[in-house]
Amino acid sequence: MPGPHTTPVPPSVPEPSEPARDPGGMTRRRRWRTNPVRVGFIAAVPVLGLVEPRLGGVALVAALVVLWRGNPWPRAGKVAATIAAMALLGAVVPDPPKAAGTKAAGTKTPVAPRTPKATPTAPPAPDYRGKKLDVAYGQATKAGFAVSSHDASEKNTFVRSRSLWTVCFQEPGRGGVRPTLDFAVVRSGAPCPKKDGEPIPWPTMPELMWKTWRTARPQVVALGVRSDHVEARAAYRNDTLPGEGGYDDWRVCAHDPAEGAKVPADTRVTLYLSSQDNGCPEPDRGTGTAVDLPDRDDDGDPDYRDPFPGDRDRTTRFPDGIPHLGDSDGSDGSSGGSHSGGWSVCHHTRLC
């Protein structure tokens, strides 16, 4: 028992005991607060989300609890891990079905896949048929076409001088950078063949025998022959056509080209005419050998129009006698006729 002067000794405080350790050396704390467990929870989020979206949601909540409760990680690490877990779940969970007639904000309306289109073709070209090639060429070029041309007939002549050709057919050409047109053309004035590459259907000469000049000439012009390419000539060698308009009623005895011959546009046509008083040369119209009309006085003036058929010096043109050259020195001759500038008119005689 202590004495009266001894200082009392304070009761001893028991020393805190060190935490107990498990056999593996790990401190006594819950295993779900370890880093491997936290990472495992985060990894489980997309796996369970693939199986069932709702399970993925539960796993995400559990992962957030593990990340934020008792986690010594810095705040930035926790935020990054949270965002990663949510992104993993969003990547595997399908979008919720949309109600009919609604459109989610910030999303684009899905476009149905387009049916593949055929290769675009050239735009339809205007109709240039019947136009001169130079006009059609210029208009088609302005419209954006590349233009080529070729002879539409079977001759396949090289096309020169576009102004001398006319378009018969047009076809789209082979593809290229620009749409193309190929013109099949003929010489201007020529009819188009039925098809590209076939012969030109030139008109043929009709039968004009014994038709008057007034009737026959328009028929020839109607074939496409130029009016100034239709010529009138006397059917008889010693006959002479009267002035223009004076032979309108004369008859055609022969014509060149003959009946049935092709008549291109540049053809020159000759109609051999005879007065109705004479008829055509015999024995066959247009082919007889008697090409001279009767001329008894042999003065070159056929009897049918010679007022003096027995006097060779008096003709239709010179009823008072054919003029003759006088002497070269201009002196008077013995005929007693009048002289003027070396010419004399002999009346009723062959001699001057």
CSV table of N, CA, C and O in Angstrom, one decimal, residues 199-288:
chain,number,residue,atom,x,y,z
A,199,PRO,N,-29.2,4.0,-152.5
A,199,PRO,CA,-29.1,5.0,-153.7
A,199,PRO,C,-30.1,6.1,-153.6
A,199,PRO,O,-31.2,5.9,-153.0
A,200,ILE,N,-29.8,7.2,-154.1
A,200,ILE,CA,-30.7,8.4,-154.1
A,200,ILE,C,-31.8,8.1,-155.2
A,200,ILE,O,-31.5,7.8,-156.3
A,201,PRO,N,-33.0,8.3,-154.8
A,201,PRO,CA,-34.1,8.0,-155.7
A,201,PRO,C,-34.4,9.2,-156.7
A,201,PRO,O,-35.4,9.9,-156.6
A,202,TRP,N,-33.4,9.4,-157.6
A,202,TRP,CA,-33.6,10.5,-158.6
A,202,TRP,C,-34.9,10.2,-159.4
A,202,TRP,O,-35.2,9.1,-159.7
A,203,PRO,N,-35.6,11.3,-159.8
A,203,PRO,CA,-36.8,11.1,-160.6
A,203,PRO,C,-36.3,10.7,-162.0
A,203,PRO,O,-35.2,10.9,-162.4
A,204,THR,N,-37.2,10.1,-162.8
A,204,THR,CA,-36.9,9.6,-164.1
A,204,THR,C,-37.7,10.5,-165.1
A,204,THR,O,-38.7,11.1,-164.8
A,205,MET,N,-37.1,10.6,-166.3
A,205,MET,CA,-37.7,11.4,-167.4
A,205,MET,C,-39.0,10.8,-167.8
A,205,MET,O,-39.1,9.6,-168.2
A,206,PRO,N,-40.1,11.6,-167.8
A,206,PRO,CA,-41.4,11.1,-168.3
A,206,PRO,C,-41.4,11.1,-169.9
A,206,PRO,O,-40.5,11.6,-170.5
A,207,GLU,N,-42.5,10.6,-170.4
A,207,GLU,CA,-42.7,10.6,-171.9
A,207,GLU,C,-43.4,11.9,-172.2
A,207,GLU,O,-44.4,12.3,-171.7
A,208,LEU,N,-42.6,12.7,-173.0
A,208,LEU,CA,-43.1,14.1,-173.4
A,208,LEU,C,-43.4,14.2,-174.9
A,208,LEU,O,-43.7,15.3,-175.3
A,209,MET,N,-43.3,13.1,-175.6
A,209,MET,CA,-43.5,13.2,-177.0
A,209,MET,C,-44.9,13.8,-177.4
A,209,MET,O,-45.9,13.4,-176.9
A,210,TRP,N,-44.8,14.8,-178.3
A,210,TRP,CA,-45.9,15.4,-178.9
A,210,TRP,C,-46.7,16.3,-177.9
A,210,TRP,O,-47.8,16.8,-178.2
A,211,LYS,N,-46.1,16.6,-176.8
A,211,LYS,CA,-46.6,17.6,-175.9
A,211,LYS,C,-46.1,19.0,-176.3
A,211,LYS,O,-45.0,19.1,-176.8
A,212,THR,N,-46.9,20.0,-176.1
A,212,THR,CA,-46.4,21.3,-176.4
A,212,THR,C,-45.3,21.8,-175.4
A,212,THR,O,-45.2,21.3,-174.3
A,213,TRP,N,-44.5,22.8,-175.9
A,213,TRP,CA,-43.5,23.3,-175.0
A,213,TRP,C,-44.1,23.9,-173.8
A,213,TRP,O,-43.6,23.8,-172.7
A,214,ARG,N,-45.3,24.5,-173.9
A,214,ARG,CA,-46.0,25.1,-172.7
A,214,ARG,C,-46.3,24.1,-171.7
A,214,ARG,O,-46.3,24.3,-170.5
A,215,THR,N,-46.6,22.8,-172.1
A,215,THR,CA,-47.0,21.8,-171.2
A,215,THR,C,-45.7,21.0,-170.7
A,215,THR,O,-45.6,20.6,-169.5
A,216,ALA,N,-44.8,20.7,-171.6
A,216,ALA,CA,-43.7,19.9,-171.3
A,216,ALA,C,-42.7,20.5,-170.4
A,216,ALA,O,-42.2,19.9,-169.4
A,217,ARG,N,-42.4,21.8,-170.6
A,217,ARG,CA,-41.4,22.4,-169.8
A,217,ARG,C,-41.7,22.4,-168.3
A,217,ARG,O,-40.9,22.1,-167.4
A,218,PRO,N,-43.0,22.8,-167.8
A,218,PRO,CA,-43.2,22.7,-166.4
A,218,PRO,C,-43.1,21.3,-165.8
A,218,PRO,O,-42.7,21.1,-164.6
A,219,GLN,N,-43.4,20.3,-166.6
A,219,GLN,CA,-43.2,18.9,-166.1
A,219,GLN,C,-41.7,18.6,-165.8
A,219,GLN,O,-41.4,17.9,-164.9
A,220,VAL,N,-40.8,19.1,-166.7
A,220,VAL,CA,-39.4,18.9,-166.4
A,220,VAL,C,-39.0,19.7,-165.2
A,220,VAL,O,-38.2,19.1,-164.4
A,221,VAL,N,-39.4,20.9,-165.1
A,221,VAL,CA,-39.0,21.7,-163.9
A,221,VAL,C,-39.5,21.0,-162.6
A,221,VAL,O,-38.9,21.1,-161.6
A,222,ALA,N,-40.7,20.4,-162.7
A,222,ALA,CA,-41.2,19.7,-161.5
A,222,ALA,C,-40.4,18.6,-161.0
A,222,ALA,O,-40.5,18.1,-159.9
A,223,LEU,N,-39.5,18.1,-161.9
A,223,LEU,CA,-38.6,17.0,-161.5
A,223,LEU,C,-37.4,17.5,-160.6
A,223,LEU,O,-36.7,16.7,-160.1
A,224,GLY,N,-37.3,18.8,-160.5
A,224,GLY,CA,-36.2,19.4,-159.8
A,224,GLY,C,-35.1,20.0,-160.6
A,224,GLY,O,-34.1,20.5,-160.1
A,225,VAL,N,-35.4,20.0,-162.0
A,225,VAL,CA,-34.4,20.6,-162.9
A,225,VAL,C,-34.6,22.1,-162.9
A,225,VAL,O,-35.7,22.6,-162.8
A,226,ARG,N,-33.5,22.9,-162.8
A,226,ARG,CA,-33.6,24.3,-162.9
A,226,ARG,C,-34.2,24.8,-164.2
A,226,ARG,O,-34.0,24.2,-165.2
A,227,SER,N,-35.0,25.8,-164.1
A,227,SER,CA,-35.8,26.3,-165.2
A,227,SER,C,-34.8,26.8,-166.3
A,227,SER,O,-35.1,26.6,-167.5
A,228,ASP,N,-33.7,27.3,-166.0
A,228,ASP,CA,-32.7,27.8,-167.0
A,228,ASP,C,-31.9,26.6,-167.6
A,228,ASP,O,-31.1,26.9,-168.4
A,229,HIS,N,-32.1,25.4,-167.1
A,229,HIS,CA,-31.5,24.2,-167.6
A,229,HIS,C,-32.4,23.5,-168.6
A,229,HIS,O,-32.0,22.4,-169.0
A,230,VAL,N,-33.5,24.0,-168.9
A,230,VAL,CA,-34.4,23.4,-169.9
A,230,VAL,C,-34.3,24.2,-171.2
A,230,VAL,O,-34.7,25.4,-171.2
A,231,GLU,N,-33.9,23.6,-172.2
A,231,GLU,CA,-33.6,24.3,-173.5
A,231,GLU,C,-34.5,23.8,-174.6
A,231,GLU,O,-34.8,22.6,-174.7
A,232,ALA,N,-34.9,24.7,-175.5
A,232,ALA,CA,-35.7,24.4,-176.6
A,232,ALA,C,-34.8,24.5,-177.9
A,232,ALA,O,-34.1,25.4,-178.1
A,233,ARG,N,-34.9,23.5,-178.7
A,233,ARG,CA,-34.2,23.5,-180.0
A,233,ARG,C,-35.2,23.0,-181.1
A,233,ARG,O,-36.1,22.2,-180.8
A,234,ALA,N,-34.9,23.4,-182.3
A,234,ALA,CA,-35.7,22.9,-183.5
A,234,ALA,C,-35.4,21.4,-183.7
A,234,ALA,O,-34.3,21.0,-183.7
A,235,ALA,N,-36.5,20.7,-184.0
A,235,ALA,CA,-36.3,19.2,-184.2
A,235,ALA,C,-35.7,19.0,-185.6
A,235,ALA,O,-35.0,18.0,-185.8
A,236,TYR,N,-35.9,19.9,-186.6
A,236,TYR,CA,-35.3,19.8,-187.9
A,236,TYR,C,-34.1,20.6,-188.0
A,236,TYR,O,-34.0,21.7,-187.5
A,237,ARG,N,-33.1,20.1,-188.7
A,237,ARG,CA,-31.8,20.7,-188.8
A,237,ARG,C,-31.9,22.1,-189.5
A,237,ARG,O,-31.2,23.0,-189.2
A,238,ASN,N,-32.8,22.2,-190.5
A,238,ASN,CA,-32.9,23.5,-191.3
A,238,ASN,C,-34.1,24.3,-190.8
A,238,ASN,O,-34.5,25.2,-191.5
A,239,ASP,N,-34.6,24.1,-189.6
A,239,ASP,CA,-35.6,24.9,-189.1
A,239,ASP,C,-35.1,25.8,-188.0
A,239,ASP,O,-34.0,25.6,-187.5
A,240,THR,N,-35.8,26.9,-187.8
A,240,THR,CA,-35.4,27.9,-186.8
A,240,THR,C,-36.5,28.2,-185.9
A,240,THR,O,-37.7,28.4,-186.3
A,241,LEU,N,-36.3,28.2,-184.6
A,241,LEU,CA,-37.3,28.6,-183.6
A,241,LEU,C,-37.6,30.1,-183.7
A,241,LEU,O,-36.7,30.9,-183.9
A,242,PRO,N,-38.9,30.4,-183.6
A,242,PRO,CA,-39.3,31.8,-183.5
A,242,PRO,C,-38.8,32.4,-182.2
A,242,PRO,O,-38.2,31.7,-181.4
A,243,GLY,N,-39.1,33.7,-182.0
A,243,GLY,CA,-38.7,34.3,-180.8
A,243,GLY,C,-39.4,33.7,-179.6
A,243,GLY,O,-40.4,32.9,-179.7
A,244,GLU,N,-38.9,34.0,-178.3
A,244,GLU,CA,-39.5,33.4,-177.1
A,244,GLU,C,-41.0,33.7,-177.1
A,244,GLU,O,-41.4,34.9,-177.2
A,245,GLY,N,-41.7,32.7,-176.8
A,245,GLY,CA,-43.2,32.8,-176.7
A,245,GLY,C,-43.8,32.4,-178.0
A,245,GLY,O,-45.0,32.1,-178.1
A,246,GLY,N,-43.0,32.4,-179.1
A,246,GLY,CA,-43.5,32.1,-180.4
A,246,GLY,C,-43.6,30.6,-180.7
A,246,GLY,O,-44.3,30.1,-181.6
A,247,TYR,N,-43.0,29.8,-179.8
A,247,TYR,CA,-43.0,28.4,-180.0
A,247,TYR,C,-43.7,27.7,-178.8
A,247,TYR,O,-43.5,26.5,-178.6
A,248,ASP,N,-44.5,28.4,-178.1
A,248,ASP,CA,-45.2,27.7,-177.0
A,248,ASP,C,-46.1,26.6,-177.4
A,248,ASP,O,-46.3,25.6,-176.7
A,249,ASP,N,-46.6,26.7,-178.6
A,249,ASP,CA,-47.5,25.6,-179.1
A,249,ASP,C,-46.8,24.6,-180.0
A,249,ASP,O,-47.5,23.7,-180.6
A,250,TRP,N,-45.5,24.7,-180.2
A,250,TRP,CA,-44.7,23.7,-180.9
A,250,TRP,C,-44.7,22.4,-180.1
A,250,TRP,O,-44.7,22.4,-178.9
A,251,ARG,N,-44.6,21.3,-180.8
A,251,ARG,CA,-44.7,20.0,-180.2
A,251,ARG,C,-43.3,19.4,-180.0
A,251,ARG,O,-42.3,19.7,-180.7
A,252,VAL,N,-43.2,18.6,-178.9
A,252,VAL,CA,-41.9,17.9,-178.6
A,252,VAL,C,-41.8,16.7,-179.5
A,252,VAL,O,-42.6,15.8,-179.5
A,253,CYS,N,-40.7,16.6,-180.3
A,253,CYS,CA,-40.5,15.4,-181.1
A,253,CYS,C,-39.4,14.5,-180.5
A,253,CYS,O,-39.4,13.3,-180.8
A,254,ALA,N,-38.6,15.0,-179.7
A,254,ALA,CA,-37.6,14.2,-179.0
A,254,ALA,C,-37.1,15.0,-177.8
A,254,ALA,O,-37.3,16.2,-177.7
A,255,HIS,N,-36.5,14.3,-176.8
A,255,HIS,CA,-35.9,15.0,-175.7
A,255,HIS,C,-34.7,14.2,-175.1
A,255,HIS,O,-34.6,13.0,-175.3
A,256,ASP,N,-33.8,14.9,-174.6
A,256,ASP,CA,-32.6,14.4,-174.0
A,256,ASP,C,-32.4,15.0,-172.6
A,256,ASP,O,-32.4,16.2,-172.4
A,257,PRO,N,-32.4,14.1,-171.5
A,257,PRO,CA,-32.4,12.6,-171.5
A,257,PRO,C,-33.7,12.0,-172.1
A,257,PRO,O,-34.8,12.7,-172.1
A,258,ALA,N,-33.6,10.8,-172.5
A,258,ALA,CA,-34.8,10.1,-173.0
A,258,ALA,C,-35.7,9.6,-171.9
A,258,ALA,O,-35.4,9.7,-170.7
A,259,GLU,N,-36.8,9.1,-172.3
A,259,GLU,CA,-37.8,8.6,-171.3
A,259,GLU,C,-37.2,7.5,-170.4
A,259,GLU,O,-36.5,6.6,-170.9
A,260,GLY,N,-37.4,7.6,-169.1
A,260,GLY,CA,-37.0,6.6,-168.1
A,260,GLY,C,-35.6,6.9,-167.6
A,260,GLY,O,-35.2,6.2,-166.6
A,261,ALA,N,-34.8,7.8,-168.1
A,261,ALA,CA,-33.5,8.1,-167.6
A,261,ALA,C,-33.6,8.9,-166.3
A,261,ALA,O,-34.5,9.7,-166.1
A,262,LYS,N,-32.6,8.7,-165.4
A,262,LYS,CA,-32.6,9.4,-164.2
A,262,LYS,C,-32.2,10.9,-164.4
A,262,LYS,O,-31.4,11.2,-165.3
A,263,VAL,N,-32.9,11.7,-163.6
A,263,VAL,CA,-32.7,13.2,-163.8
A,263,VAL,C,-32.2,13.8,-162.5
A,263,VAL,O,-33.0,14.2,-161.7
A,264,PRO,N,-30.9,13.8,-162.3
A,264,PRO,CA,-30.3,14.6,-161.2
A,264,PRO,C,-30.7,16.1,-161.3
A,264,PRO,O,-31.1,16.6,-162.3
A,265,ALA,N,-30.5,16.7,-160.1
A,265,ALA,CA,-30.9,18.1,-160.0
A,265,ALA,C,-30.1,19.0,-161.0
A,265,ALA,O,-30.7,20.0,-161.5
A,266,ASP,N,-28.9,18.7,-161.3
A,266,ASP,CA,-28.1,19.6,-162.2
A,266,ASP,C,-28.1,19.2,-163.7
A,266,ASP,O,-27.4,19.6,-164.5
A,267,THR,N,-29.1,18.3,-164.0
A,267,THR,CA,-29.2,17.8,-165.4
A,267,THR,C,-29.7,19.0,-166.3
A,267,THR,O,-30.6,19.8,-165.9
A,268,ARG,N,-29.2,19.0,-167.5
A,268,ARG,CA,-29.6,19.9,-168.5
A,268,ARG,C,-30.5,19.1,-169.5
A,268,ARG,O,-30.1,18.1,-170.0
A,269,VAL,N,-31.7,19.6,-169.7
A,269,VAL,CA,-32.7,18.9,-170.5
A,269,VAL,C,-32.9,19.7,-171.8
A,269,VAL,O,-33.1,20.9,-171.8
A,270,THR,N,-32.9,19.0,-172.9
A,270,THR,CA,-33.1,19.6,-174.2
A,270,THR,C,-34.4,19.0,-174.8
A,270,THR,O,-34.5,17.8,-174.9
A,271,LEU,N,-35.3,19.9,-175.2
A,271,LEU,CA,-36.6,19.5,-175.9
A,271,LEU,C,-36.5,19.9,-177.3
A,271,LEU,O,-36.3,21.1,-177.6
A,272,TYR,N,-36.6,18.9,-178.2
A,272,TYR,CA,-36.6,19.2,-179.7
A,272,TYR,C,-38.0,19.4,-180.2
A,272,TYR,O,-38.8,18.5,-180.1
A,273,LEU,N,-38.2,20.6,-180.7
A,273,LEU,CA,-39.6,21.0,-181.1
A,273,LEU,C,-39.8,21.1,-182.6
A,273,LEU,O,-38.9,21.4,-183.3
A,274,SER,N,-41.0,21.0,-182.9
A,274,SER,CA,-41.4,21.2,-184.3
A,274,SER,C,-42.8,21.9,-184.4
A,274,SER,O,-43.6,21.6,-183.5
A,275,SER,N,-42.9,22.7,-185.4
A,275,SER,CA,-44.2,23.3,-185.6
A,275,SER,C,-45.3,22.3,-185.9
A,275,SER,O,-45.0,21.3,-186.5
A,276,GLN,N,-46.5,22.6,-185.5
A,276,GLN,CA,-47.6,21.6,-185.7
A,276,GLN,C,-47.9,21.5,-187.2
A,276,GLN,O,-48.5,20.5,-187.7
A,277,ASP,N,-47.4,22.5,-188.0
A,277,ASP,CA,-47.6,22.4,-189.5
A,277,ASP,C,-46.8,21.3,-190.1
A,277,ASP,O,-47.1,20.8,-191.2
A,278,ASN,N,-45.7,20.9,-189.4
A,278,ASN,CA,-44.8,19.9,-190.0
A,278,ASN,C,-44.8,18.5,-189.4
A,278,ASN,O,-44.5,17.6,-190.0
A,279,GLY,N,-45.2,18.5,-188.1
A,279,GLY,CA,-45.1,17.2,-187.4
A,279,GLY,C,-43.6,16.9,-187.1
A,279,GLY,O,-42.8,17.8,-187.2
A,280,CYS,N,-43.4,15.7,-186.7
A,280,CYS,CA,-42.0,15.3,-186.3
A,280,CYS,C,-41.3,14.5,-187.4
A,280,CYS,O,-42.0,14.0,-188.3
A,281,PRO,N,-40.0,14.5,-187.4
A,281,PRO,CA,-39.3,13.7,-188.4
A,281,PRO,C,-39.8,12.3,-188.5
A,281,PRO,O,-40.1,11.6,-187.5
A,282,GLU,N,-39.8,11.8,-189.7
A,282,GLU,CA,-40.2,10.4,-190.0
A,282,GLU,C,-39.0,9.6,-190.3
A,282,GLU,O,-38.0,10.1,-190.6
A,283,PRO,N,-39.1,8.2,-190.3
A,283,PRO,CA,-40.4,7.5,-190.1
A,283,PRO,C,-40.8,7.3,-188.6
A,283,PRO,O,-41.9,6.9,-188.4
A,284,ASP,N,-39.9,7.6,-187.6
A,284,ASP,CA,-40.3,7.4,-186.2
A,284,ASP,C,-40.0,8.7,-185.5
A,284,ASP,O,-39.0,9.4,-185.7
A,285,ARG,N,-40.9,9.1,-184.6
A,285,ARG,CA,-40.7,10.4,-184.0
A,285,ARG,C,-39.4,10.4,-183.2
A,285,ARG,O,-39.2,9.6,-182.3
A,286,GLY,N,-38.7,11.4,-183.4
A,286,GLY,CA,-37.4,11.7,-182.7
A,286,GLY,C,-36.3,10.8,-183.1
A,286,GLY,O,-35.1,11.1,-182.7
A,287,THR,N,-36.5,9.8,-183.9
A,287,THR,CA,-35.4,8.9,-184.3
A,287,THR,C,-35.2,8.8,-185.8
A,287,THR,O,-34.4,8.0,-186.3
A,288,GLY,N,-36.0,9.5,-186.6
A,288,GLY,CA,-35.9,9.4,-188.1
A,288,GLY,C,-34.7,10.0,-188.6
A,288,GLY,O,-34.0,10.7,-188.0
